[in-house]
């Protein structure tokens, strides 16, 4: 049996992972499931999978979780320190799906303890990419991307010589607004959360609507695959069938396509390097009438113009951290109706221009820069709100 831990077991990725494991329970021994505050869902998943530990981050829900799991073999823990402690347990697969910078520490601590770290937390690579990957290489933990795009690219190029790659292409659904004439000053929360293809959490859904998710994913791909940002293109593919394309120097191109179902990349990662049978059908080529691709519209989506502040022959790692911090603040403020949709990118740009020039040398530096950027973002939000 393969030992598995899931950090962020009640979100979209984590919950799908629990379903996959439950369908093949004889293959897996679940060590840890964690959640921020959804103690009921955490308890349900812990019971189904007979998890050894259930960790709730917010301490006020600890007693409620314990009551839900009374009479089971699952030990209840709470708080950040306990979460980091169980990240030291040896696993075959650890899924890191805690949203945002909050998921970085547990993912980082899992390196060296997990043979394979399935990463859905793109912020870990955006904020601490070089530090993260260097540690993984040193401690021999395989990093398996869970984003559908990066998982597709990983499947194509994992055994390739990087010098044989001309460039790679990330596909973007375009979110709910790519082909609509719309006043971004009047976008409602409800409209921004209406993603046409994927069922995701609120944060990533808003990121898709602004297309900041593609900025983050391009950076993530550069770090994962050791590519210059200039070798990574973005195209809009509204059907979300093709997830990644690799163009080679000899004129060949390979692409991976599947239904837009996150259980596919999750199942692949949980069984890598092998493949196992799935109850999800392949796409029927006879039913595909078109595979349309479109240029991204940087004028319509100003987030795509942020690269000029992030990269100039070299990546500014301090600004990557600021990018993530300011986006987290801005999206949260939009969801709480403190700012307009259009102001999300303005907040990010303002923060990038004001952050200090110190690049992170260790994981503590990452959090220090993130805190500074968050403060700068909040200051600018307050100016916009007054």
mmCIF file of C-alpha atoms in Angstrom:
data_model
loop_
_atom_site.group_PDB
_atom_site.id
_atom_site.type_symbol
_atom_site.label_atom_id
_atom_site.label_comp_id
_atom_site.label_asym_id
_atom_site.label_seq_id
_atom_site.Cartn_x
_atom_site.Cartn_y
_atom_site.Cartn_z
ATOM 1 C CA UNK A 1 0.000 0.000 0.000
ATOM 2 C CA UNK A 2 1.146 3.512 -0.824
ATOM 3 C CA UNK A 3 1.309 5.978 2.062
ATOM 4 C CA UNK A 4 -0.470 9.239 1.257
ATOM 5 C CA UNK A 5 -1.009 12.609 2.959
ATOM 6 C CA UNK A 6 -3.270 15.383 1.672
ATOM 7 C CA UNK A 7 -2.797 18.950 2.862
ATOM 8 C CA UNK A 8 -5.957 20.830 1.962
ATOM 9 C CA UNK A 9 -8.260 17.805 1.887
ATOM 10 C CA UNK A 10 -11.570 19.694 1.740
ATOM 11 C CA UNK A 11 -10.918 21.990 -1.221
ATOM 12 C CA UNK A 12 -11.581 21.122 -4.857
ATOM 13 C CA UNK A 13 -8.260 19.325 -5.460
ATOM 14 C CA UNK A 14 -8.081 17.642 -2.060
ATOM 15 C CA UNK A 15 -11.664 16.459 -2.120
ATOM 16 C CA UNK A 16 -11.225 14.969 -5.597
ATOM 17 C CA UNK A 17 -8.070 13.237 -4.380
ATOM 18 C CA UNK A 18 -10.054 11.751 -1.483
ATOM 19 C CA UNK A 19 -12.657 10.429 -3.928
ATOM 20 C CA UNK A 20 -9.973 8.800 -6.082
ATOM 21 C CA UNK A 21 -8.341 7.161 -3.066
ATOM 22 C CA UNK A 22 -11.714 5.982 -1.765
ATOM 23 C CA UNK A 23 -12.389 4.276 -5.111
ATOM 24 C CA UNK A 24 -9.100 2.347 -4.787
ATOM 25 C CA UNK A 25 -8.781 2.110 -1.015
ATOM 26 C CA UNK A 26 -6.763 -1.106 -1.132
ATOM 27 C CA UNK A 27 -3.944 0.752 -2.887
ATOM 28 C CA UNK A 28 -3.475 3.513 -0.305
ATOM 29 C CA UNK A 29 -2.770 4.006 3.389
ATOM 30 C CA UNK A 30 -3.858 7.559 4.298
ATOM 31 C CA UNK A 31 -1.693 9.154 6.952
ATOM 32 C CA UNK A 32 -2.811 12.778 7.111
ATOM 33 C CA UNK A 33 -5.759 14.862 5.972
ATOM 34 C CA UNK A 34 -5.824 18.561 6.780
ATOM 35 C CA UNK A 35 -8.203 21.493 6.420
ATOM 36 C CA UNK A 36 -8.323 25.150 7.411
ATOM 37 C CA UNK A 37 -11.792 25.313 8.986
ATOM 38 C CA UNK A 38 -14.143 22.844 7.251
ATOM 39 C CA UNK A 39 -14.149 20.349 10.121
ATOM 40 C CA UNK A 40 -17.281 18.529 8.947
ATOM 41 C CA UNK A 41 -15.892 17.730 5.498
ATOM 42 C CA UNK A 42 -12.542 16.850 7.054
ATOM 43 C CA UNK A 43 -14.255 14.425 9.416
ATOM 44 C CA UNK A 44 -16.256 12.842 6.583
ATOM 45 C CA UNK A 45 -13.150 12.287 4.459
ATOM 46 C CA UNK A 46 -11.156 11.043 7.455
ATOM 47 C CA UNK A 47 -13.812 8.438 8.248
ATOM 48 C CA UNK A 48 -14.075 7.262 4.647
ATOM 49 C CA UNK A 49 -10.320 6.898 4.253
ATOM 50 C CA UNK A 50 -9.547 5.809 7.817
ATOM 51 C CA UNK A 51 -6.916 8.542 8.087
ATOM 52 C CA UNK A 52 -4.434 8.266 10.934
ATOM 53 C CA UNK A 53 -4.401 12.032 11.554
ATOM 54 C CA UNK A 54 -6.906 14.804 10.883
ATOM 55 C CA UNK A 55 -5.450 18.291 11.281
ATOM 56 C CA UNK A 56 -7.611 21.393 11.503
ATOM 57 C CA UNK A 57 -5.627 24.606 11.190
ATOM 58 C CA UNK A 58 -7.994 26.952 13.025
ATOM 59 C CA UNK A 59 -7.970 25.911 16.663
ATOM 60 C CA UNK A 60 -11.533 27.018 17.388
ATOM 61 C CA UNK A 61 -12.795 24.047 15.353
ATOM 62 C CA UNK A 62 -10.663 21.443 17.124
ATOM 63 C CA UNK A 63 -13.277 20.297 19.659
ATOM 64 C CA UNK A 64 -15.930 20.121 16.958
ATOM 65 C CA UNK A 65 -13.651 17.978 14.793
ATOM 66 C CA UNK A 66 -12.831 15.753 17.734
ATOM 67 C CA UNK A 67 -16.527 15.244 18.465
ATOM 68 C CA UNK A 68 -17.182 14.323 14.824
ATOM 69 C CA UNK A 69 -14.393 11.725 14.918
ATOM 70 C CA UNK A 70 -15.182 10.308 18.339
ATOM 71 C CA UNK A 71 -15.007 6.528 18.280
ATOM 72 C CA UNK A 72 -12.756 6.361 15.206
ATOM 73 C CA UNK A 73 -9.059 5.533 14.972
ATOM 74 C CA UNK A 74 -8.231 8.989 13.655
ATOM 75 C CA UNK A 75 -6.160 11.222 15.932
ATOM 76 C CA UNK A 76 -7.197 14.887 15.851
ATOM 77 C CA UNK A 77 -4.612 17.676 15.807
ATOM 78 C CA UNK A 78 -4.855 21.436 15.364
ATOM 79 C CA UNK A 79 -2.775 24.458 14.499
ATOM 80 C CA UNK A 80 0.101 25.310 12.180
ATOM 81 C CA UNK A 81 2.766 23.653 14.340
ATOM 82 C CA UNK A 82 0.967 20.296 14.294
ATOM 83 C CA UNK A 83 0.465 20.597 10.540
ATOM 84 C CA UNK A 84 4.193 21.135 10.019
ATOM 85 C CA UNK A 85 4.935 18.262 12.382
ATOM 86 C CA UNK A 86 2.909 15.708 10.392
ATOM 87 C CA UNK A 87 4.533 17.002 7.200
ATOM 88 C CA UNK A 88 7.635 15.209 8.468
ATOM 89 C CA UNK A 89 5.926 11.784 8.189
ATOM 90 C CA UNK A 90 7.362 9.604 5.446
ATOM 91 C CA UNK A 91 4.999 9.162 2.503
ATOM 92 C CA UNK A 92 5.003 7.787 -1.003
ATOM 93 C CA UNK A 93 2.765 10.629 -2.178
ATOM 94 C CA UNK A 94 1.924 13.926 -0.515
ATOM 95 C CA UNK A 95 -0.626 16.221 -2.139
ATOM 96 C CA UNK A 96 -0.053 19.913 -1.411
ATOM 97 C CA UNK A 97 -3.331 21.660 -2.211
ATOM 98 C CA UNK A 98 -3.617 24.334 0.476
ATOM 99 C CA UNK A 99 -4.449 27.583 -1.321
ATOM 100 C CA UNK A 100 -1.994 30.479 -1.395
ATOM 101 C CA UNK A 101 1.127 31.273 0.583
ATOM 102 C CA UNK A 102 -0.492 29.472 3.526
ATOM 103 C CA UNK A 103 0.390 26.189 1.845
ATOM 104 C CA UNK A 104 4.081 26.905 1.350
ATOM 105 C CA UNK A 105 5.448 25.804 4.733
ATOM 106 C CA UNK A 106 3.795 22.390 4.808
ATOM 107 C CA UNK A 107 4.765 21.740 1.186
ATOM 108 C CA UNK A 108 8.343 22.826 1.883
ATOM 109 C CA UNK A 109 8.537 20.641 5.012
ATOM 110 C CA UNK A 110 7.272 17.667 3.016
ATOM 111 C CA UNK A 111 10.326 17.768 0.775
ATOM 112 C CA UNK A 112 12.665 14.987 1.824
ATOM 113 C CA UNK A 113 9.844 13.190 3.630
ATOM 114 C CA UNK A 114 7.622 12.583 0.611
ATOM 115 C CA UNK A 115 9.020 10.482 -2.210
ATOM 116 C CA UNK A 116 6.633 12.299 -4.544
ATOM 117 C CA UNK A 117 5.140 15.726 -3.851
ATOM 118 C CA UNK A 118 2.058 16.381 -5.984
ATOM 119 C CA UNK A 119 1.850 20.140 -6.100
ATOM 120 C CA UNK A 120 -1.406 22.007 -6.652
ATOM 121 C CA UNK A 121 -0.132 25.007 -4.711
ATOM 122 C CA UNK A 122 1.387 27.106 -7.514
ATOM 123 C CA UNK A 123 2.329 29.804 -4.994
ATOM 124 C CA UNK A 124 5.032 27.519 -3.612
ATOM 125 C CA UNK A 125 6.886 27.717 -6.918
ATOM 126 C CA UNK A 126 6.007 31.320 -7.747
ATOM 127 C CA UNK A 127 7.214 32.587 -4.372
ATOM 128 C CA UNK A 128 10.032 30.175 -3.576
ATOM 129 C CA UNK A 129 10.791 28.497 -6.880
ATOM 130 C CA UNK A 130 14.578 28.240 -6.896
ATOM 131 C CA UNK A 131 14.742 27.521 -3.164
ATOM 132 C CA UNK A 132 11.954 24.935 -3.438
ATOM 133 C CA UNK A 133 13.336 23.065 -6.440
ATOM 134 C CA UNK A 134 16.915 23.107 -5.100
ATOM 135 C CA UNK A 135 15.718 21.497 -1.875
ATOM 136 C CA UNK A 136 13.684 18.900 -3.776
ATOM 137 C CA UNK A 137 16.668 17.944 -5.904
ATOM 138 C CA UNK A 138 18.985 17.737 -2.906
ATOM 139 C CA UNK A 139 16.579 15.611 -0.831
ATOM 140 C CA UNK A 140 15.395 13.521 -3.793
ATOM 141 C CA UNK A 141 11.704 14.353 -3.743
ATOM 142 C CA UNK A 142 9.979 14.237 -7.131
ATOM 143 C CA UNK A 143 7.796 17.278 -7.826
ATOM 144 C CA UNK A 144 4.635 16.266 -9.701
ATOM 145 C CA UNK A 145 2.528 19.218 -10.908
ATOM 146 C CA UNK A 146 -1.232 18.920 -10.469
ATOM 147 C CA UNK A 147 -2.434 21.908 -12.482
ATOM 148 C CA UNK A 148 -3.950 20.426 -15.635
ATOM 149 C CA UNK A 149 -1.610 22.458 -17.866
ATOM 150 C CA UNK A 150 1.609 21.663 -16.031
ATOM 151 C CA UNK A 151 0.612 18.045 -15.509
ATOM 152 C CA UNK A 152 0.076 17.744 -19.261
ATOM 153 C CA UNK A 153 3.460 19.305 -20.021
ATOM 154 C CA UNK A 154 5.123 17.085 -17.420
ATOM 155 C CA UNK A 155 3.670 13.989 -19.060
ATOM 156 C CA UNK A 156 5.049 15.066 -22.433
ATOM 157 C CA UNK A 157 8.543 16.247 -21.523
ATOM 158 C CA UNK A 158 9.512 14.448 -18.310
ATOM 159 C CA UNK A 159 12.146 12.316 -20.062
ATOM 160 C CA UNK A 160 13.209 14.864 -22.694
ATOM 161 C CA UNK A 161 16.436 16.753 -23.045
ATOM 162 C CA UNK A 162 15.470 20.358 -22.386
ATOM 163 C CA UNK A 163 17.683 21.464 -25.288
ATOM 164 C CA UNK A 164 15.415 19.645 -27.728
ATOM 165 C CA UNK A 165 12.465 21.862 -26.794
ATOM 166 C CA UNK A 166 11.828 24.930 -28.943
ATOM 167 C CA UNK A 167 9.034 26.274 -26.781
ATOM 168 C CA UNK A 168 5.928 25.216 -24.858
ATOM 169 C CA UNK A 169 2.356 26.450 -24.993
ATOM 170 C CA UNK A 170 0.025 26.885 -22.049
ATOM 171 C CA UNK A 171 -3.657 26.872 -22.936
ATOM 172 C CA UNK A 172 -6.101 29.196 -21.216
ATOM 173 C CA UNK A 173 -9.850 28.826 -21.094
ATOM 174 C CA UNK A 174 -10.077 32.614 -21.063
ATOM 175 C CA UNK A 175 -12.435 32.490 -18.110
ATOM 176 C CA UNK A 176 -15.938 33.962 -18.275
ATOM 177 C CA UNK A 177 -15.036 37.209 -20.084
ATOM 178 C CA UNK A 178 -12.549 36.506 -22.881
ATOM 179 C CA UNK A 179 -15.097 36.783 -25.729
ATOM 180 C CA UNK A 180 -17.537 39.216 -24.123
ATOM 181 C CA UNK A 181 -17.812 42.972 -24.387
ATOM 182 C CA UNK A 182 -17.949 43.995 -20.769
ATOM 183 C CA UNK A 183 -17.202 46.991 -18.580
ATOM 184 C CA UNK A 184 -14.681 45.685 -16.054
ATOM 185 C CA UNK A 185 -15.661 48.502 -13.690
ATOM 186 C CA UNK A 186 -19.086 46.899 -13.377
ATOM 187 C CA UNK A 187 -18.172 43.205 -13.055
ATOM 188 C CA UNK A 188 -20.077 41.525 -10.224
ATOM 189 C CA UNK A 189 -18.684 38.826 -7.971
ATOM 190 C CA UNK A 190 -21.310 36.420 -9.287
ATOM 191 C CA UNK A 191 -20.298 37.043 -12.904
ATOM 192 C CA UNK A 192 -16.591 36.642 -12.159
ATOM 193 C CA UNK A 193 -17.239 33.295 -10.482
ATOM 194 C CA UNK A 194 -19.097 31.816 -13.483
ATOM 195 C CA UNK A 195 -16.289 29.796 -15.025
ATOM 196 C CA UNK A 196 -17.523 28.052 -18.176
ATOM 197 C CA UNK A 197 -15.535 24.801 -17.864
ATOM 198 C CA UNK A 198 -14.019 24.144 -14.445
ATOM 199 C CA UNK A 199 -15.439 23.821 -10.947
ATOM 200 C CA UNK A 200 -12.846 25.450 -8.705
ATOM 201 C CA UNK A 201 -12.476 27.439 -5.507
ATOM 202 C CA UNK A 202 -13.299 31.145 -5.483
ATOM 203 C CA UNK A 203 -9.685 32.371 -5.468
ATOM 204 C CA UNK A 204 -8.545 30.432 -8.542
ATOM 205 C CA UNK A 205 -11.822 31.201 -10.337
ATOM 206 C CA UNK A 206 -11.257 34.947 -9.925
ATOM 207 C CA UNK A 207 -7.639 34.432 -11.033
ATOM 208 C CA UNK A 208 -8.992 32.849 -14.199
ATOM 209 C CA UNK A 209 -11.373 35.755 -14.764
ATOM 210 C CA UNK A 210 -8.522 38.295 -14.547
ATOM 211 C CA UNK A 211 -6.176 35.832 -16.311
ATOM 212 C CA UNK A 212 -3.600 36.422 -13.587
ATOM 213 C CA UNK A 213 -3.654 32.623 -13.296
ATOM 214 C CA UNK A 214 -1.818 32.446 -16.625
ATOM 215 C CA UNK A 215 0.828 34.861 -15.372
ATOM 216 C CA UNK A 216 1.341 32.631 -12.343
ATOM 217 C CA UNK A 217 1.276 29.455 -14.466
ATOM 218 C CA UNK A 218 3.824 30.780 -16.954
ATOM 219 C CA UNK A 219 6.199 31.508 -14.082
ATOM 220 C CA UNK A 220 5.471 28.103 -12.560
ATOM 221 C CA UNK A 221 6.239 26.382 -15.865
ATOM 222 C CA UNK A 222 9.528 28.277 -16.224
ATOM 223 C CA UNK A 223 10.636 27.085 -12.784
ATOM 224 C CA UNK A 224 9.339 23.520 -13.124
ATOM 225 C CA UNK A 225 10.888 22.858 -16.504
ATOM 226 C CA UNK A 226 13.952 25.134 -16.299
ATOM 227 C CA UNK A 227 12.838 27.249 -19.260
ATOM 228 C CA UNK A 228 13.207 30.942 -20.001
ATOM 229 C CA UNK A 229 9.914 32.822 -19.874
ATOM 230 C CA UNK A 230 10.502 33.754 -23.526
ATOM 231 C CA UNK A 231 10.048 30.073 -24.425
ATOM 232 C CA UNK A 232 6.563 29.845 -22.925
ATOM 233 C CA UNK A 233 3.532 31.031 -24.872
ATOM 234 C CA UNK A 234 -0.105 31.402 -23.884
ATOM 235 C CA UNK A 235 -3.086 30.821 -26.168
ATOM 236 C CA UNK A 236 -6.796 30.911 -25.446
ATOM 237 C CA UNK A 237 -8.483 27.547 -25.960
ATOM 238 C CA UNK A 238 -12.083 27.965 -24.753
ATOM 239 C CA UNK A 239 -13.008 24.270 -24.784
ATOM 240 C CA UNK A 240 -10.266 23.342 -22.272
ATOM 241 C CA UNK A 241 -9.588 20.040 -24.042
ATOM 242 C CA UNK A 242 -5.951 20.615 -24.990
ATOM 243 C CA UNK A 243 -3.994 21.276 -21.806
ATOM 244 C CA UNK A 244 -0.452 21.706 -23.054
ATOM 245 C CA UNK A 245 1.669 21.695 -26.216
ATOM 246 C CA UNK A 246 5.400 21.130 -26.628
ATOM 247 C CA UNK A 247 7.097 22.293 -29.826
ATOM 248 C CA UNK A 248 10.424 20.641 -30.604
ATOM 249 C CA UNK A 249 13.390 21.972 -32.543
ATOM 250 C CA UNK A 250 12.950 19.296 -35.257
ATOM 251 C CA UNK A 251 9.503 20.542 -36.300
ATOM 252 C CA UNK A 252 7.483 18.017 -34.287
ATOM 253 C CA UNK A 253 4.872 19.079 -31.756
ATOM 254 C CA UNK A 254 3.159 17.010 -29.094
ATOM 255 C CA UNK A 255 0.003 17.954 -27.233
ATOM 256 C CA UNK A 256 -1.980 16.278 -24.483
ATOM 257 C CA UNK A 257 -5.742 16.473 -24.411
ATOM 258 C CA UNK A 258 -8.457 15.128 -22.153
ATOM 259 C CA UNK A 259 -11.768 16.128 -20.679
ATOM 260 C CA UNK A 260 -11.618 19.120 -18.296
ATOM 261 C CA UNK A 261 -11.772 16.967 -15.173
ATOM 262 C CA UNK A 262 -9.212 17.463 -12.407
ATOM 263 C CA UNK A 263 -9.511 13.835 -11.353
ATOM 264 C CA UNK A 264 -7.439 12.922 -14.438
ATOM 265 C CA UNK A 265 -4.197 14.732 -13.465
ATOM 266 C CA UNK A 266 -4.715 13.867 -9.792
ATOM 267 C CA UNK A 267 -5.043 10.163 -10.568
ATOM 268 C CA UNK A 268 -1.993 10.320 -12.815
ATOM 269 C CA UNK A 269 0.075 11.932 -10.049
ATOM 270 C CA UNK A 270 -1.118 9.475 -7.383
ATOM 271 C CA UNK A 271 0.065 6.544 -9.495
ATOM 272 C CA UNK A 272 3.143 8.011 -11.199
ATOM 273 C CA UNK A 273 5.226 6.678 -12.858
ATOM 274 C CA UNK A 274 2.543 4.102 -13.703
ATOM 275 C CA UNK A 275 -0.907 4.536 -15.178
ATOM 276 C CA UNK A 276 -4.018 2.808 -13.854
ATOM 277 C CA UNK A 277 -7.427 2.277 -15.365
ATOM 278 C CA UNK A 278 -9.915 5.114 -14.932
ATOM 279 C CA UNK A 279 -13.689 5.279 -15.219
ATOM 280 C CA UNK A 280 -13.286 8.594 -17.085
ATOM 281 C CA UNK A 281 -13.633 8.082 -20.830
ATOM 282 C CA UNK A 282 -11.141 9.324 -23.379
ATOM 283 C CA UNK A 283 -12.265 12.033 -25.752
ATOM 284 C CA UNK A 284 -14.035 10.632 -28.820
ATOM 285 C CA UNK A 285 -12.146 12.150 -31.769
ATOM 286 C CA UNK A 286 -15.132 11.600 -34.060
ATOM 287 C CA UNK A 287 -17.181 14.007 -31.949
ATOM 288 C CA UNK A 288 -14.645 16.824 -31.969
ATOM 289 C CA UNK A 289 -15.678 19.315 -34.651
ATOM 290 C CA UNK A 290 -12.978 21.894 -33.908
ATOM 291 C CA UNK A 291 -10.055 22.704 -31.653
ATOM 292 C CA UNK A 292 -10.008 26.491 -31.781
ATOM 293 C CA UNK A 293 -7.123 28.565 -30.465
ATOM 294 C CA UNK A 294 -6.947 32.353 -30.145
ATOM 295 C CA UNK A 295 -4.409 35.017 -29.291
ATOM 296 C CA UNK A 296 -4.622 36.426 -25.789
ATOM 297 C CA UNK A 297 -5.849 40.003 -25.588
ATOM 298 C CA UNK A 298 -3.394 41.898 -23.388
ATOM 299 C CA UNK A 299 -5.365 45.127 -23.809
ATOM 300 C CA UNK A 300 -8.502 43.513 -22.442
ATOM 301 C CA UNK A 301 -6.615 41.656 -19.695
ATOM 302 C CA UNK A 302 -3.973 44.048 -18.315
ATOM 303 C CA UNK A 303 -2.667 41.327 -15.979
ATOM 304 C CA UNK A 304 -0.865 39.871 -19.020
ATOM 305 C CA UNK A 305 1.176 43.070 -19.233
ATOM 306 C CA UNK A 306 2.716 42.485 -15.799
ATOM 307 C CA UNK A 307 5.548 40.381 -17.224
ATOM 308 C CA UNK A 308 7.538 43.502 -18.072
ATOM 309 C CA UNK A 309 7.807 44.204 -14.334
ATOM 310 C CA UNK A 310 8.755 40.618 -13.504
ATOM 311 C CA UNK A 311 11.295 39.669 -16.122
ATOM 312 C CA UNK A 312 14.053 41.395 -18.075
ATOM 313 C CA UNK A 313 16.534 38.708 -19.169
ATOM 314 C CA UNK A 314 16.323 37.495 -15.590
ATOM 315 C CA UNK A 315 13.475 36.846 -13.183
ATOM 316 C CA UNK A 316 13.024 39.274 -10.303
ATOM 317 C CA UNK A 317 12.224 36.786 -7.557
ATOM 318 C CA UNK A 318 11.284 39.456 -5.024
ATOM 319 C CA UNK A 319 8.632 40.705 -7.440
ATOM 320 C CA UNK A 320 7.254 37.216 -7.946
ATOM 321 C CA UNK A 321 6.578 37.095 -4.220
ATOM 322 C CA UNK A 322 5.004 40.551 -4.370
ATOM 323 C CA UNK A 323 2.887 39.447 -7.329
ATOM 324 C CA UNK A 324 1.418 36.601 -5.322
ATOM 325 C CA UNK A 325 0.940 38.611 -2.124
ATOM 326 C CA UNK A 326 -0.765 41.537 -3.824
ATOM 327 C CA UNK A 327 -3.018 39.251 -5.852
ATOM 328 C CA UNK A 328 -4.126 37.387 -2.718
ATOM 329 C CA UNK A 329 -4.969 40.694 -1.029
ATOM 330 C CA UNK A 330 -6.711 42.116 -4.100
ATOM 331 C CA UNK A 331 -8.848 39.032 -4.794
ATOM 332 C CA UNK A 332 -9.888 38.836 -1.158
ATOM 333 C CA UNK A 333 -10.861 42.519 -1.191
ATOM 334 C CA UNK A 334 -12.846 42.075 -4.411
ATOM 335 C CA UNK A 335 -14.740 39.119 -2.931
ATOM 336 C CA UNK A 336 -15.522 41.288 0.107
ATOM 337 C CA UNK A 337 -16.716 44.113 -2.200
ATOM 338 C CA UNK A 338 -14.013 46.530 -1.063
ATOM 339 C CA UNK A 339 -12.656 47.112 -4.580
ATOM 340 C CA UNK A 340 -13.782 46.794 -8.186
ATOM 341 C CA UNK A 341 -12.759 43.915 -10.415
ATOM 342 C CA UNK A 342 -10.631 46.203 -12.600
ATOM 343 C CA UNK A 343 -8.656 47.378 -9.572
ATOM 344 C CA UNK A 344 -7.187 43.920 -8.885
ATOM 345 C CA UNK A 345 -4.449 44.390 -11.491
ATOM 346 C CA UNK A 346 -3.870 48.006 -10.432
ATOM 347 C CA UNK A 347 -3.116 46.860 -6.887
ATOM 348 C CA UNK A 348 -0.686 44.239 -8.153
ATOM 349 C CA UNK A 349 1.164 46.694 -10.409
ATOM 350 C CA UNK A 350 1.440 49.287 -7.638
ATOM 351 C CA UNK A 351 2.911 46.707 -5.270
ATOM 352 C CA UNK A 352 5.427 45.435 -7.841
ATOM 353 C CA UNK A 353 6.735 48.953 -8.357
ATOM 354 C CA UNK A 354 7.140 49.641 -4.637
ATOM 355 C CA UNK A 355 8.551 46.386 -3.268
ATOM 356 C CA UNK A 356 12.180 46.379 -2.114
ATOM 357 C CA UNK A 357 14.892 44.953 -4.380
ATOM 358 C CA UNK A 358 16.031 42.217 -1.990
ATOM 359 C CA UNK A 359 15.841 38.763 -3.557
ATOM 360 C CA UNK A 360 15.083 35.852 -1.180
ATOM 361 C CA UNK A 361 17.990 33.657 -0.083
ATOM 362 C CA UNK A 362 15.981 31.296 2.115
ATOM 363 C CA UNK A 363 12.416 30.407 3.009
ATOM 364 C CA UNK A 364 12.267 32.989 5.815
ATOM 365 C CA UNK A 365 13.130 35.736 3.334
ATOM 366 C CA UNK A 366 10.177 34.622 1.219
ATOM 367 C CA UNK A 367 7.748 35.190 4.083
ATOM 368 C CA UNK A 368 9.343 38.519 5.020
ATOM 369 C CA UNK A 369 8.968 39.850 1.469
ATOM 370 C CA UNK A 370 5.435 38.455 1.273
ATOM 371 C CA UNK A 371 4.485 40.287 4.465
ATOM 372 C CA UNK A 372 5.968 43.542 3.207
ATOM 373 C CA UNK A 373 4.124 43.228 -0.106
ATOM 374 C CA UNK A 374 0.853 42.471 1.685
ATOM 375 C CA UNK A 375 1.222 45.651 3.736
ATOM 376 C CA UNK A 376 1.904 47.723 0.610
ATOM 377 C CA UNK A 377 -1.150 46.227 -1.075
ATOM 378 C CA UNK A 378 -3.412 46.958 1.873
ATOM 379 C CA UNK A 379 -2.202 50.565 1.979
ATOM 380 C CA UNK A 380 -3.127 50.976 -1.684
ATOM 381 C CA UNK A 381 -6.493 49.260 -1.176
ATOM 382 C CA UNK A 382 -7.299 51.768 1.581
ATOM 383 C CA UNK A 383 -6.472 54.631 -0.803
ATOM 384 C CA UNK A 384 -8.804 53.196 -3.430
ATOM 385 C CA UNK A 385 -11.569 52.714 -0.863
ATOM 386 C CA UNK A 386 -11.506 56.301 0.426
#
